Amino acid sequence: MKKLAMIGCGGIGGYHLSHFLGFKDIVELAGFCDLIYERAESFVKQAESGKAYTDFRVMLDEVKPDMVFVCVPPNCHGEIEYELIERKIHFFVEKPVSLSLDMARDIRDKIEAAGLITASGFQCRYSKLVEPNKKFVADHEIVFVECARIGGIPGVDWWKKRSTSGGQIVEQTIHQFDIIRYMIGEPTEVFTFGTKGFVHMDGYDTEDLTTTAIKFESGALAMISTGCYAVSGESFDSKVTFSAKDCRADLRILDTFKVYGLSDEQKQESSGLILSNDGSMKASADGNALVYREEGDAGILCDRTFIEGVINGDGSKIRSPYADAVKSLTFTMSCNISMDTGKPVKIEYK
Ligand SMILES: NC(=O)c1ccc[n+]([C@@H]2O[C@H](COP(=O)([O-])OP(=O)(O)OC[C@H]3O[C@@H](n4cnc5c(N)ncnc54)[C@H](O)[C@@H]3O)[C@@H](O)[C@H]2O)c1
């Protein structure tokens, strides 16, 4: 059986571990590494297998894993990935894959040269809402996308500083930037405004709110706003709206996808199509909208697709390999550059 190891046993590591517990029939949970030994040790206890480490090189020497999940903070990437490439170990890496575009591009090129299977933590691409969303944007010419993600501040220390998290666009709202790219194609230019002064917290220096205007290759325009100033869910109704000439769709990521403006006949067709393709999908006409609801955990499919890819030696079903994740990093880092320079930035996927 192939061996899986983890580097980084914090918050998101625990999310992945909860999925791995259901994969014990296909993969051996062999090693867990964290700079904080107790965290690695607690993962060993939960997995009921493997060994705990604080030095990832020692773990790689002893365990000799076939695949590694890298779940470290955004500013801790680099030496881990280079070591995995050197040893030809396939890896899954959490988003954002780096805070240095030069480094991410170099790692991407070395992955390609080594022929490794990779994936990144864009689990929203595995949501059951993706299929109807893709169909909607294929059937209707999208002119405008509006997106807002307004929330609070995550409880990890590294998040509060842009130098360690990348800021809210790069660390968090990258999920929305990524899913919009996945739906309507590549962006060409961004212009971002940011503001501070609403959040008062020791050691915090990132923007409280940003708004980005975006041009896409298709000609469509988008506005994406993201804030971390909220202390209540009533602060804003976060969603992504895909607007066409005679209809629109609202995506609440990993929650619901609602289509407005379809004729009764179109609703019937969409509903029938989705239900016959996937028995677990619920599509129902709800008032004016056709409503699709998320079921299950897209993260399970995201992790399993990578693990099965490594087991079968075929990564073709992975929806967000490292090279693609570098594009979403480029998109979001371009927003930071625009904010810092006060100028629009053309996106260059070098
Ligand atoms: N896909 C998602 O939806 C999602 C959700 C949350 C977080 N994330 C991403 O996951 C990453 C980690 O976030 P988190 O909330 O788990 O952070 P965290 O601080 O809870 O955990 C990170 C862990 O990595 C360990 N670590 C750092 N460098 C290490 C090294 N060289 N060797 C071994 N361990 C090391 C730290 O000690 C810490 O325990 C971030 O990039 C974050 O953006 C993704």
CSV table of N, CA, C and O in Angstrom, one decimal, residues 99 153 295 338:
chain,number,residue,atom,x,y,z
A,99,LEU,N,4.3,32.9,-1.2
A,99,LEU,CA,4.1,34.3,-1.2
A,99,LEU,C,5.1,35.0,-2.2
A,99,LEU,O,5.2,36.2,-2.3
A,153,ILE,N,-11.7,37.7,11.2
A,153,ILE,CA,-10.3,37.5,11.1
A,153,ILE,C,-10.0,36.1,11.7
A,153,ILE,O,-10.4,35.8,12.8
A,295,GLU,N,-24.1,19.1,-1.3
A,295,GLU,CA,-24.2,18.0,-0.4
A,295,GLU,C,-22.8,17.4,-0.1
A,295,GLU,O,-22.0,17.5,-1.0
A,338,SER,N,-1.2,46.0,-7.5
A,338,SER,CA,-2.0,47.2,-7.9
A,338,SER,C,-2.3,48.1,-6.6
A,338,SER,O,-2.2,49.3,-6.7
